[in-house]
C-alpha positions as a printed NumPy array, in Angstrom:
array([[ -1.711,  30.356,  30.501],
       [ -2.033,  33.877,  29.369],
       [ -0.598,  36.674,  27.888],
       [ -0.928,  38.323,  24.201],
       [ -0.128,  41.347,  23.052],
       [ -3.005,  43.484,  21.971],
       [ -4.278,  46.993,  20.485],
       [ -7.672,  48.496,  20.939],
       [ -9.106,  50.081,  17.753],
       [-11.204,  52.859,  17.24 ],
       [-14.317,  50.69 ,  16.991],
       [-13.394,  49.002,  20.31 ],
       [-12.377,  45.626,  19.172],
       [ -8.951,  44.23 ,  20.061],
       [ -6.659,  42.932,  17.433],
       [ -3.1  ,  41.536,  17.647],
       [ -0.381,  43.889,  16.509],
       [  3.194,  43.233,  16.114],
       [  5.574,  46.223,  16.471],
       [  9.291,  46.346,  16.742],
       [  9.264,  44.131,  20.055],
       [  6.548,  42.098,  18.847],
       [  8.686,  41.22 ,  15.426],
       [ 11.908,  40.955,  18.066],
       [  9.885,  37.827,  19.913],
       [  8.988,  36.44 ,  16.912],
       [ 12.451,  36.371,  15.804],
       [ 13.579,  35.079,  18.845],
       [ 11.495,  31.994,  18.837],
       [ 12.174,  31.407,  15.305],
       [ 15.931,  31.179,  15.953],
       [ 14.916,  29.131,  18.932],
       [ 12.864,  26.623,  16.744],
       [ 15.731,  26.485,  14.212],
       [ 18.338,  25.267,  16.871],
       [ 15.971,  22.613,  17.725],
       [ 15.081,  21.724,  14.581],
       [ 18.991,  20.183,  14.469],
       [ 18.592,  18.261,  16.914],
       [ 16.427,  15.599,  15.643],
       [ 16.811,  11.608,  16.376],
       [ 14.937,   8.418,  14.598],
       [ 12.595,   6.015,  16.136],
       [ 12.401,   2.444,  16.364],
       [  9.413,   2.147,  14.673],
       [  9.795,   4.265,  11.412],
       [ 12.669,   4.414,   8.794],
       [ 15.802,   6.451,   9.848],
       [ 14.392,   9.361,   7.382],
       [ 11.606,   9.757,   9.89 ],
       [ 13.298,  12.019,  12.549],
       [ 11.837,  13.812,  15.708],
       [ 12.427,  17.174,  16.641],
       [ 10.823,  19.459,  19.007],
       [ 10.834,  22.843,  16.961],
       [  7.183,  23.505,  16.951],
       [  7.883,  24.212,  20.858],
       [  8.752,  27.529,  20.503],
       [  5.853,  27.845,  17.274],
       [  3.38 ,  26.76 ,  20.272],
       [  4.594,  29.355,  22.788],
       [  4.295,  32.354,  20.206],
       [  0.912,  30.795,  19.344],
       [ -0.418,  31.046,  22.814],
       [  1.842,  34.059,  23.808],
       [  0.616,  36.209,  20.831],
       [ -1.864,  34.782,  18.569],
       [ -2.255,  31.923,  15.909],
       [ -0.859,  34.348,  13.083],
       [  1.983,  35.036,  15.144],
       [  2.399,  31.174,  15.387],
       [  2.328,  30.488,  11.799],
       [  5.108,  33.239,  11.059],
       [  7.422,  31.326,  13.393],
       [  6.991,  28.38 ,  11.81 ],
       [  7.092,  29.869,   8.417],
       [ 10.654,  31.703,   9.098],
       [ 11.559,  28.225,  10.876],
       [ 11.207,  26.457,   7.68 ],
       [ 12.528,  29.296,   5.08 ],
       [ 15.912,  29.279,   7.629],
       [ 16.147,  25.616,   7.336],
       [ 15.994,  25.823,   3.697],
       [ 18.359,  28.171,   3.114],
       [ 20.872,  26.782,   5.885],
       [ 20.212,  22.814,   4.615],
       [ 19.215,  23.129,   1.523],
       [ 16.304,  20.577,   0.074],
       [ 16.314,  17.314,  -1.45 ],
       [ 12.547,  17.546,  -2.748],
       [ 12.726,  20.981,  -4.567],
       [ 10.947,  22.639,  -1.85 ],
       [  8.234,  20.134,  -1.417],
       [  9.186,  18.899,   1.943],
       [  9.724,  21.798,   3.334],
       [  5.919,  22.665,   2.401],
       [  4.521,  19.971,   3.468],
       [  6.165,  20.362,   6.997],
       [  4.712,  24.072,   7.128],
       [  1.63 ,  22.891,   6.897],
       [  2.07 ,  19.772,   9.07 ],
       [  3.535,  22.346,  11.722],
       [  0.899,  24.93 ,  11.654],
       [ -1.882,  22.245,  11.765],
       [ -0.02 ,  21.239,  15.195],
       [  0.33 ,  24.75 ,  16.575],
       [ -2.549,  27.244,  14.857],
       [ -5.639,  25.187,  15.586],
       [ -4.303,  25.219,  19.198],
       [ -3.909,  28.912,  19.249],
       [ -7.035,  29.272,  17.932],
       [ -8.591,  27.599,  20.481],
       [ -6.778,  29.472,  23.322],
       [ -7.631,  32.59 ,  21.804],
       [-11.129,  32.172,  22.687],
       [-10.938,  30.959,  26.104],
       [ -7.425,  31.869,  27.94 ],
       [ -7.317,  28.932,  30.557],
       [ -5.348,  25.925,  31.272],
       [ -7.758,  23.782,  30.131],
       [ -8.637,  25.616,  26.786],
       [ -4.852,  25.094,  26.219],
       [ -4.684,  21.169,  27.12 ],
       [ -8.108,  21.109,  24.622],
       [ -6.431,  23.209,  21.766],
       [ -3.257,  21.417,  21.714],
       [ -4.974,  17.621,  21.764],
       [ -7.389,  19.132,  19.004],
       [ -3.735,  19.936,  17.291],
       [ -2.162,  16.583,  17.593],
       [ -5.181,  14.96 ,  16.331],
       [ -5.485,  17.416,  13.391],
       [ -1.553,  17.01 ,  12.761],
       [ -1.535,  13.491,  12.651],
       [ -4.585,  13.26 ,  10.137],
       [ -2.878,  15.905,   7.993],
       [  0.649,  14.459,   8.212],
       [ -0.848,  10.787,   7.063],
       [ -2.767,  12.328,   3.87 ],
       [  0.624,  14.488,   2.93 ],
       [  2.863,  11.638,   3.608],
       [  0.567,   9.042,   1.82 ],
       [  0.134,  11.346,  -1.295],
       [  2.581,  13.985,  -1.566],
       [  5.915,  13.518,   0.804],
       [  6.229,   9.806,  -0.135],
       [  5.918,   9.867,  -3.796],
       [  8.193,  13.031,  -3.748],
       [ 11.029,  11.276,  -1.422],
       [ 11.077,   8.14 ,  -3.703],
       [ 11.643,  10.698,  -6.884],
       [ 14.293,  12.715,  -5.267],
       [ 16.148,   9.285,  -3.993],
       [ 15.919,   7.754,  -7.341],
       [ 13.499,   4.861,  -6.06 ],
       [ 10.248,   3.003,  -6.143],
       [  7.836,   3.632,  -3.357],
       [  8.198,   0.066,  -2.652],
       [ 11.498,   0.413,  -1.602],
       [ 10.675,   3.361,   0.995],
       [  7.742,   0.996,   2.029],
       [ 10.624,  -1.68 ,   2.55 ],
       [ 12.697,   0.742,   4.658],
       [  9.725,   0.542,   7.158],
       [  8.971,  -2.944,   7.008],
       [ 13.019,  -3.626,   8.093],
       [ 12.221,  -1.449,  11.332],
       [  8.562,  -2.605,  11.434],
       [  7.109,  -5.981,  10.319],
       [  3.687,  -4.848,  10.651],
       [  4.485,  -2.087,   7.695],
       [  3.427,  -4.183,   4.301],
       [  2.382,  -1.65 ,   1.952],
       [  1.515,   2.243,   1.57 ],
       [ -1.495,   1.865,   4.138],
       [  0.099,  -0.193,   6.918],
       [  3.378,   2.488,   6.527],
       [  0.7  ,   5.602,   7.484],
       [ -0.86 ,   3.457,  10.079],
       [  2.174,   2.126,  11.721],
       [  4.779,   5.124,  10.992],
       [  3.693,   8.156,  10.213],
       [  0.142,   8.605,  12.419],
       [  2.583,   7.304,  15.504],
       [  5.288,   9.799,  14.695],
       [  3.191,  12.582,  14.904],
       [  1.067,  11.243,  17.865],
       [  4.413,  11.032,  19.324],
       [  5.778,  14.653,  18.15 ],
       [  2.244,  16.295,  19.457],
       [  2.256,  14.473,  22.73 ],
       [  5.832,  15.943,  23.6  ],
       [  5.504,  19.304,  22.16 ],
       [  2.309,  19.902,  24.142],
       [  3.882,  18.422,  27.247],
       [  6.973,  20.45 ,  27.163],
       [  4.93 ,  23.845,  26.205],
       [  2.852,  22.88 ,  29.437],
       [  6.063,  22.813,  31.684],
       [  7.56 ,  25.898,  30.315],
       [  4.921,  27.922,  29.533],
       [  4.238,  29.89 ,  32.786],
       [  7.435,  30.315,  33.622],
       [  8.6  ,  31.681,  30.076],
       [  5.036,  33.984,  29.541],
       [  6.496,  37.136,  31.594],
       [  8.84 ,  37.587,  28.847],
       [  5.79 ,  38.272,  26.638],
       [  4.341,  40.453,  28.765],
       [  7.32 ,  42.948,  28.949],
       [  6.656,  46.593,  27.079]])
């Protein structure tokens, strides 16, 4: 798993550059990400407003192929396009939180892979990203997203917790909601995204080597 678009500076260091073709690749991956974002499915152990999608797959591909900055741009464009096409129920708070959570998965993986472009490094990066995304997701959901959703939907947080209890008897308060719904959700998403990237990256990486 190794491909990147680089340029050599006068000092001999190598840095990522985004020319017209680089931006076209970012645009292509962003378009794929927004399409994948439309196909989300609920999970049996979490309330129905938690739906999993695989839109971080092209973001992760972008991080590995063109560097973590490109991946972060793809994630940002994906969130902005989703905001334009579907609007928001949380005054943009949910979108900002999703941006942070998505980057928490993909950017660390891209940084680790950038230092040592091997399959082992890629796997380690995705594992670190999955753990970090899970931790960040739990914190943001507990202190930002759930309170925001409560206000947006005009209901107390206890009502949201009750929605969790209806599908998962282990959920009885905010802490168990995070432990038994949010954490497994993010762990599963990270694992699925990582698995798909492992399966497809070698096959599609030649596209990013084309000049």
